Amino acid sequence: MTELIETAKNTLLAPGGLDVRDLDAVFGKLITPSVDYADLYFQYTRQESWMLEEGTVKSGSHNIEQGVGVRAISGEKSGLAYSDEILLPALSDAASAARAITRQGGDNPVHAISWSDGRAPRLYLAEDPLLSLNDTDKVKLLERVEQEARRQDPRVKEVIASLAGVHEVILIARNDGTLAADIRPLVRLNVTVIAEHNGRREQGSTGGGGRVRYDYFTDELALGYAREAVRQALVNLEAQDPPAGTMTVVLGPGWPGILLHEAIGHGLEGDFNRKGTSAFAGRIGELVASPACTVVDDGTMPNRRGSLSVDDEGNPAQHTVLIENGVLKTYMQDAMNARLMGMAPTGNGRRESFAHLPMPRMTNTYMMAGDMDPQEIIASVDKGLYAVNFGGGQVDITSGKFVFSASEAYMIDNGKLGHAVKGATLIGNGPDVLTRVTMVGNDLELDPGVGTCGKEGQSVPVGVGQPTLRIDGLTVGGVQV
Amino acid sequence: MGATEEINDQASSQQLIDVTQQALDEAKRHGASDADAAVSRSQGFSVTVRLGDVETVEYNRDKSLVVNVYFGHRTGSASTSDFASHAVSDTVRAACSIAKYTAEDECSGLADRDRLAKHILELDLDHPWELTLEGAIDLARDCEGRARGFDERITNSEGASVSTHRGTEAYANTHGFAGLVTGTRHSVSCAVIGEQDGLMQRDFWYSAARDRVDLESPTHVGETAARRTLRRLGARQITTREAPVLFEAPIASSLLSHFLAAARGSSLYRKASFLLDQLDQPVFPSFVRIHEQPHLPKAVGSASFDNEGVATENRDLVTGGVLRGYVLDSYSARKLGMQTTGNAGGVRNLTIEPGALDLAGLVNDMDTGLLVTELIGFGVNVVTGDYSRGAAGFWVEGGEIQYPVEEITIAGNLRAMFQHIAQVGNDVDVRGNVRCGSILLDKLTIAGA
């Protein structure tokens, strides 16, 4: 990591004439006897987006943001102040403000901190993805995607395609002397298609990406997104009203893993469990899922959207088993909640930016494969719903009730797939939905790299995944009684 | 560090104007035919108290510059948080570079000159709160203390927060428009958890206003949060059925937000709206009026010009149930062959005309049905109007609340749902940009057990 740390220092500290030694004085202002943890989070972000509609790329935008967040923790108290100027006076002001939680004034003698470089495996290229393709080729890529979508079917009326990239450099300095850095690329390509037939209009939408260069979007992959968006829109043109009521639901592999993210993922974040506000609080060691279910949060997968070499507190990301054979094993932790609960950090401390406080957040959350053939799972259902594509979801972690919205689904009749039905929201109870998983497929898939998770107003990129699952009893929010 | 420090003085406002001017000058120097620049700066803090003790103190200080450049009908956009002269130059250069690659679009460009605001109205938006950190902590403590002490079934808390912010925004373009507005926003909120038979429920309440004298008292906020949590204890699922559904005011505004999403120019020119070709058609029952009041003193959404400098004005979107106008900025208006409605950046204090009954009156009028107090999820399709969301609330019979309900969905199609509006309440929620009373729909599908 030492090389990364040098790059991060050059990007973040050097322009303001700062050196790591200068941070000693900032910590001198920040640390009082009752502060038990403090960190500085330096961040530089450059991002761009290009959007095509009506056949041409008509708009593009570019954004640069940088700053430093200064945080002090005393017991259960957190103080945060930040500045978009990475200069010593601004850092000192922010340090004085952040320690206000301890209500102790005055300057402490400056101690020389013994700085040492943190260690973490590299999971993605440390380069600026915006430079990985020239602007002309970015525009051409979107144009090819558009043409491929239009070529599929005359019913395609509108195609909207967008390409976005983020280059982020972060440097974390902790009061224990740890320095950590990360350079995080993130790219994404999205396609939305509207198809029209006999006056009816329907939409299909797909995309993908990860912590990679733009050349990840080969024609095979990018044009595949276009064809998939068209396929979804055409399926929806034929879709009938969805049923309403509780029934057996089979979820397809991959992106439907948003079920896990909402139903149990948020409920297993350390902050809610330390405070006792989660329906899962105090339940480690209990059976919370069918024995066929093993669920992990894995931030160590190379190049994935939800992955992190180090989290936003400088701790290496981990592969954490949350539920093993149905038994709740552990929670996801950041530094503060881990310390207060007497547990180890799990590399899940994340923040949207320097202007936000870190919290325990998911990375890539998925269920391990079982041994059932997905076709057999569908064939086992007399009457039910097969849902393969989803929009967003949400959870009330206290009552445990969660929703996620299907965007492509089919009726199952006598073990066979029937007609398509329009999207409907599915609602369930997180603490018991996995106990009703009766079959787990052998077809684990991860989502294509489009997930963004929101919590307390902060957005971070995440991944989800699962094999085909049969759930006996989930409420389908359709209109047909 | 007070919320109002630094942005109070004229010199600071002048600095924002200077940043916009530098950006416009540089754009011209790079050969742009037109440009605009929007600058904002805000400052404030928020505290959260949980279980009687301080949990978080956050100081906010944000700023941003967004520049759009036009080379004829080609456009590029760039933004930065750095107001240093070299950073402004780099940002303009980045915008100009993007414009080299974007295609000609004859609809792009600044707002027409004759639509730009000529007067900046005094809308009474700036009410700084000389609140100290200690003062804020005390208020939050009072708020949470009242909630926790309200009933022994309140067993836990997510805390109470008090925040105060003040911000200034400046907008200028090469048609000679320059405007600047400063405003404040303060809030008190509380969320607590109740427990009964080993099961927990959470609910919250908040008050928000530009002037602290318009805030509900912290103890009132705390007590309301506690009441709202307690009434949810013992919630159960109901069976699948069709029934009247009453949306409580704080969430009824979401129905108007879906209306707006469909009436917005960008949805219409993409033909991605269930309100396509509905202008001058009956979209709501004939008693419904929906209008915009951008000049209400002290209101959250008030502004005398929109994000393109276009003068805002009072206007009707729906009268007699008929759709009279869309929500357009200059670009989407040109795409549709229409005129901007002064809605770059959104609507301003959108209001649905209240009816005669309060919430209790509407519950009584519904007689039997579902009162919805919380909605979760994103199951709304603006292209088709298909609607399906998770809900929690209360089952009503004989005009009275019987028991709390959860783990259900409500579903329909927004076009039909709008037509099924039977009543609009007079219990208007004025905390947000959409001012709306409770809304009663005479029929919707409820999915449950």
mmCIF file of C-alpha atoms in Angstrom, chain B residues 231-423:
data_model
loop_
_atom_site.group_PDB
_atom_site.id
_atom_site.type_symbol
_atom_site.label_atom_id
_atom_site.label_comp_id
_atom_site.label_asym_id
_atom_site.label_seq_id
_atom_site.Cartn_x
_atom_site.Cartn_y
_atom_site.Cartn_z
ATOM 1 C CA ARG B 231 -50.393 3.665 18.108
ATOM 2 C CA ARG B 232 -48.509 1.219 15.834
ATOM 3 C CA LEU B 233 -47.911 -1.371 18.576
ATOM 4 C CA GLY B 234 -49.785 -4.622 18.021
ATOM 5 C CA ALA B 235 -49.941 -4.188 14.234
ATOM 6 C CA ARG B 236 -51.124 -7.136 12.160
ATOM 7 C CA GLN B 237 -51.636 -8.108 8.544
ATOM 8 C CA ILE B 238 -55.095 -7.939 7.004
ATOM 9 C CA THR B 239 -56.351 -10.157 4.216
ATOM 10 C CA THR B 240 -56.254 -9.210 0.549
ATOM 11 C CA ARG B 241 -59.209 -7.017 -0.470
ATOM 12 C CA GLU B 242 -60.389 -3.902 -2.265
ATOM 13 C CA ALA B 243 -61.261 -0.990 -0.003
ATOM 14 C CA PRO B 244 -61.221 2.802 0.312
ATOM 15 C CA VAL B 245 -57.759 4.104 1.285
ATOM 16 C CA LEU B 246 -57.049 7.356 3.139
ATOM 17 C CA PHE B 247 -53.501 8.740 2.787
ATOM 18 C CA GLU B 248 -52.505 10.763 5.865
ATOM 19 C CA ALA B 249 -51.269 14.255 4.892
ATOM 20 C CA PRO B 250 -47.495 13.696 5.432
ATOM 21 C CA ILE B 251 -47.524 10.885 2.845
ATOM 22 C CA ALA B 252 -50.430 12.098 0.679
ATOM 23 C CA SER B 253 -47.965 14.576 -0.823
ATOM 24 C CA SER B 254 -46.249 11.589 -2.472
ATOM 25 C CA LEU B 255 -49.298 11.225 -4.763
ATOM 26 C CA LEU B 256 -48.745 14.798 -5.953
ATOM 27 C CA SER B 257 -45.040 14.060 -6.412
ATOM 28 C CA HIS B 258 -45.965 11.213 -8.778
ATOM 29 C CA PHE B 259 -48.271 13.619 -10.630
ATOM 30 C CA LEU B 260 -45.346 16.031 -10.951
ATOM 31 C CA ALA B 261 -42.970 13.324 -12.185
ATOM 32 C CA ALA B 262 -45.429 12.637 -15.002
ATOM 33 C CA ALA B 263 -46.191 16.321 -15.749
ATOM 34 C CA ARG B 264 -42.492 17.206 -15.976
ATOM 35 C CA GLY B 265 -41.196 18.229 -19.385
ATOM 36 C CA SER B 266 -38.339 15.726 -19.402
ATOM 37 C CA SER B 267 -40.808 12.835 -18.957
ATOM 38 C CA LEU B 268 -43.136 14.236 -21.620
ATOM 39 C CA TYR B 269 -40.697 14.890 -24.458
ATOM 40 C CA ARG B 270 -39.271 11.390 -23.897
ATOM 41 C CA LYS B 271 -42.851 10.103 -24.038
ATOM 42 C CA ALA B 272 -42.123 8.441 -20.712
ATOM 43 C CA SER B 273 -45.202 9.693 -18.876
ATOM 44 C CA PHE B 274 -48.669 8.400 -18.119
ATOM 45 C CA LEU B 275 -49.880 11.999 -18.592
ATOM 46 C CA LEU B 276 -48.811 12.120 -22.255
ATOM 47 C CA ASP B 277 -51.329 14.059 -24.398
ATOM 48 C CA GLN B 278 -53.516 14.744 -21.359
ATOM 49 C CA LEU B 279 -53.375 18.556 -21.538
ATOM 50 C CA ASP B 280 -56.912 19.992 -21.270
ATOM 51 C CA GLN B 281 -58.199 16.523 -20.345
ATOM 52 C CA PRO B 282 -59.893 15.624 -17.032
ATOM 53 C CA VAL B 283 -57.173 13.903 -14.991
ATOM 54 C CA PHE B 284 -58.768 14.432 -11.569
ATOM 55 C CA PRO B 285 -62.384 14.703 -10.378
ATOM 56 C CA SER B 286 -63.878 18.131 -11.079
ATOM 57 C CA PHE B 287 -63.443 19.482 -7.516
ATOM 58 C CA VAL B 288 -59.646 19.225 -7.652
ATOM 59 C CA ARG B 289 -57.473 22.314 -8.058
ATOM 60 C CA ILE B 290 -53.677 22.079 -7.988
ATOM 61 C CA HIS B 291 -51.641 25.269 -8.169
ATOM 62 C CA GLU B 292 -48.225 26.724 -7.559
ATOM 63 C CA GLN B 293 -47.604 29.602 -5.099
ATOM 64 C CA PRO B 294 -43.942 30.597 -5.529
ATOM 65 C CA HIS B 295 -44.203 33.903 -3.666
ATOM 66 C CA LEU B 296 -45.592 32.785 -0.291
ATOM 67 C CA PRO B 297 -43.609 34.589 2.420
ATOM 68 C CA LYS B 298 -41.389 32.304 4.510
ATOM 69 C CA ALA B 299 -42.429 29.129 2.656
ATOM 70 C CA VAL B 300 -39.897 26.382 1.958
ATOM 71 C CA GLY B 301 -40.270 26.455 -1.827
ATOM 72 C CA SER B 302 -40.559 30.209 -2.352
ATOM 73 C CA ALA B 303 -38.411 31.893 -5.003
ATOM 74 C CA SER B 304 -38.780 34.813 -7.360
ATOM 75 C CA PHE B 305 -36.759 33.204 -10.161
ATOM 76 C CA ASP B 306 -36.109 29.607 -11.186
ATOM 77 C CA ASN B 307 -32.789 27.875 -11.854
ATOM 78 C CA GLU B 308 -32.539 29.590 -15.267
ATOM 79 C CA GLY B 309 -33.411 33.052 -13.954
ATOM 80 C CA VAL B 310 -36.980 32.859 -15.307
ATOM 81 C CA ALA B 311 -39.542 34.810 -13.270
ATOM 82 C CA THR B 312 -41.796 32.510 -11.250
ATOM 83 C CA GLU B 313 -45.505 33.217 -11.004
ATOM 84 C CA ASN B 314 -48.660 31.892 -9.404
ATOM 85 C CA ARG B 315 -50.250 29.446 -11.791
ATOM 86 C CA ASP B 316 -52.793 26.643 -12.012
ATOM 87 C CA LEU B 317 -51.744 23.162 -13.051
ATOM 88 C CA VAL B 318 -55.174 21.616 -12.559
ATOM 89 C CA THR B 319 -58.521 23.406 -12.329
ATOM 90 C CA GLY B 320 -61.906 21.724 -12.331
ATOM 91 C CA GLY B 321 -59.978 18.449 -12.438
ATOM 92 C CA VAL B 322 -58.597 19.328 -15.890
ATOM 93 C CA LEU B 323 -54.851 19.379 -16.557
ATOM 94 C CA ARG B 324 -54.072 22.999 -17.531
ATOM 95 C CA GLY B 325 -50.288 23.056 -17.577
ATOM 96 C CA TYR B 326 -47.128 21.002 -17.515
ATOM 97 C CA VAL B 327 -43.965 21.571 -15.478
ATOM 98 C CA LEU B 328 -41.382 22.880 -17.948
ATOM 99 C CA ASP B 329 -37.957 24.440 -18.164
ATOM 100 C CA SER B 330 -36.709 26.172 -21.316
ATOM 101 C CA TYR B 331 -35.212 23.048 -22.854
ATOM 102 C CA SER B 332 -38.199 20.747 -22.373
ATOM 103 C CA ALA B 333 -40.565 23.558 -23.420
ATOM 104 C CA ARG B 334 -38.708 23.990 -26.724
ATOM 105 C CA LYS B 335 -38.746 20.212 -27.237
ATOM 106 C CA LEU B 336 -42.534 20.290 -26.826
ATOM 107 C CA GLY B 337 -43.040 23.475 -28.858
ATOM 108 C CA MET B 338 -44.258 25.280 -25.745
ATOM 109 C CA GLN B 339 -43.121 28.036 -23.365
ATOM 110 C CA THR B 340 -41.187 27.513 -20.151
ATOM 111 C CA THR B 341 -43.393 27.535 -17.063
ATOM 112 C CA GLY B 342 -40.576 28.792 -14.825
ATOM 113 C CA ASN B 343 -39.955 25.361 -13.374
ATOM 114 C CA ALA B 344 -36.254 24.825 -13.975
ATOM 115 C CA GLY B 345 -35.281 23.099 -10.736
ATOM 116 C CA GLY B 346 -38.844 22.030 -9.937
ATOM 117 C CA VAL B 347 -42.116 23.405 -8.631
ATOM 118 C CA ARG B 348 -42.465 26.014 -5.900
ATOM 119 C CA ASN B 349 -44.953 25.398 -3.087
ATOM 120 C CA LEU B 350 -47.228 23.138 -5.078
ATOM 121 C CA THR B 351 -50.643 23.194 -3.403
ATOM 122 C CA ILE B 352 -53.751 21.070 -3.708
ATOM 123 C CA GLU B 353 -56.770 23.102 -2.651
ATOM 124 C CA PRO B 354 -57.945 21.811 0.755
ATOM 125 C CA GLY B 355 -61.497 20.563 1.322
ATOM 126 C CA ALA B 356 -63.763 20.944 4.346
ATOM 127 C CA LEU B 357 -62.807 17.997 6.552
ATOM 128 C CA ASP B 358 -59.879 17.367 8.877
ATOM 129 C CA LEU B 359 -58.300 13.913 9.289
ATOM 130 C CA ALA B 360 -60.854 12.770 11.877
ATOM 131 C CA GLY B 361 -63.641 13.944 9.592
ATOM 132 C CA LEU B 362 -62.164 12.006 6.670
ATOM 133 C CA VAL B 363 -61.800 8.848 8.765
ATOM 134 C CA ASN B 364 -65.443 9.221 9.703
ATOM 135 C CA ASP B 365 -66.452 9.895 6.115
ATOM 136 C CA MET B 366 -64.545 6.826 4.845
ATOM 137 C CA ASP B 367 -66.450 4.683 7.377
ATOM 138 C CA THR B 368 -64.692 1.416 6.422
ATOM 139 C CA GLY B 369 -61.238 1.250 4.870
ATOM 140 C CA LEU B 370 -57.518 1.684 5.361
ATOM 141 C CA LEU B 371 -55.797 4.757 6.807
ATOM 142 C CA VAL B 372 -52.208 4.684 5.487
ATOM 143 C CA THR B 373 -49.574 6.487 7.565
ATOM 144 C CA GLU B 374 -46.376 5.031 6.090
ATOM 145 C CA LEU B 375 -45.317 3.970 2.598
ATOM 146 C CA ILE B 376 -42.114 2.151 1.715
ATOM 147 C CA GLY B 377 -40.441 1.134 -1.525
ATOM 148 C CA PHE B 378 -40.224 2.552 -5.021
ATOM 149 C CA GLY B 379 -42.903 0.638 -6.914
ATOM 150 C CA VAL B 380 -44.102 3.540 -9.045
ATOM 151 C CA ASN B 381 -43.772 3.467 -12.842
ATOM 152 C CA VAL B 382 -44.115 6.966 -14.342
ATOM 153 C CA VAL B 383 -44.317 5.586 -17.904
ATOM 154 C CA THR B 384 -47.415 3.465 -17.241
ATOM 155 C CA GLY B 385 -48.740 4.860 -13.961
ATOM 156 C CA ASP B 386 -48.525 1.406 -12.368
ATOM 157 C CA TYR B 387 -48.386 1.783 -8.597
ATOM 158 C CA SER B 388 -47.568 -0.816 -5.932
ATOM 159 C CA ARG B 389 -46.026 0.136 -2.578
ATOM 160 C CA GLY B 390 -45.560 -1.321 0.888
ATOM 161 C CA ALA B 391 -47.812 0.279 3.496
ATOM 162 C CA ALA B 392 -48.556 0.487 7.201
ATOM 163 C CA GLY B 393 -51.456 2.204 8.923
ATOM 164 C CA PHE B 394 -54.811 1.471 10.554
ATOM 165 C CA TRP B 395 -57.956 -0.440 9.713
ATOM 166 C CA VAL B 396 -61.068 1.720 10.048
ATOM 167 C CA GLU B 397 -64.625 0.528 10.621
ATOM 168 C CA GLY B 398 -67.735 2.472 11.560
ATOM 169 C CA GLY B 399 -65.770 5.656 11.016
ATOM 170 C CA GLU B 400 -63.293 4.804 13.772
ATOM 171 C CA ILE B 401 -59.778 3.406 13.912
ATOM 172 C CA GLN B 402 -59.909 -0.278 14.950
ATOM 173 C CA TYR B 403 -56.302 -1.562 14.987
ATOM 174 C CA PRO B 404 -52.851 -0.967 13.427
ATOM 175 C CA VAL B 405 -51.962 -2.787 10.191
ATOM 176 C CA GLU B 406 -48.603 -3.696 8.635
ATOM 177 C CA GLU B 407 -46.928 -5.920 6.008
ATOM 178 C CA ILE B 408 -49.434 -5.044 3.314
ATOM 179 C CA THR B 409 -49.229 -3.373 -0.071
ATOM 180 C CA ILE B 410 -51.554 -1.002 -1.858
ATOM 181 C CA ALA B 411 -51.700 -1.120 -5.644
ATOM 182 C CA GLY B 412 -53.455 0.417 -8.614
ATOM 183 C CA ASN B 413 -52.746 2.659 -11.577
ATOM 184 C CA LEU B 414 -52.164 6.341 -10.891
ATOM 185 C CA ARG B 415 -54.456 7.481 -13.706
ATOM 186 C CA ALA B 416 -57.340 5.591 -12.142
ATOM 187 C CA MET B 417 -56.218 6.513 -8.618
ATOM 188 C CA PHE B 418 -56.349 10.234 -9.436
ATOM 189 C CA GLN B 419 -59.889 9.801 -10.750
ATOM 190 C CA HIS B 420 -60.815 7.938 -7.571
ATOM 191 C CA ILE B 421 -59.918 10.847 -5.254
ATOM 192 C CA ALA B 422 -63.057 11.387 -3.187
ATOM 193 C CA GLN B 423 -61.897 14.035 -0.689
#
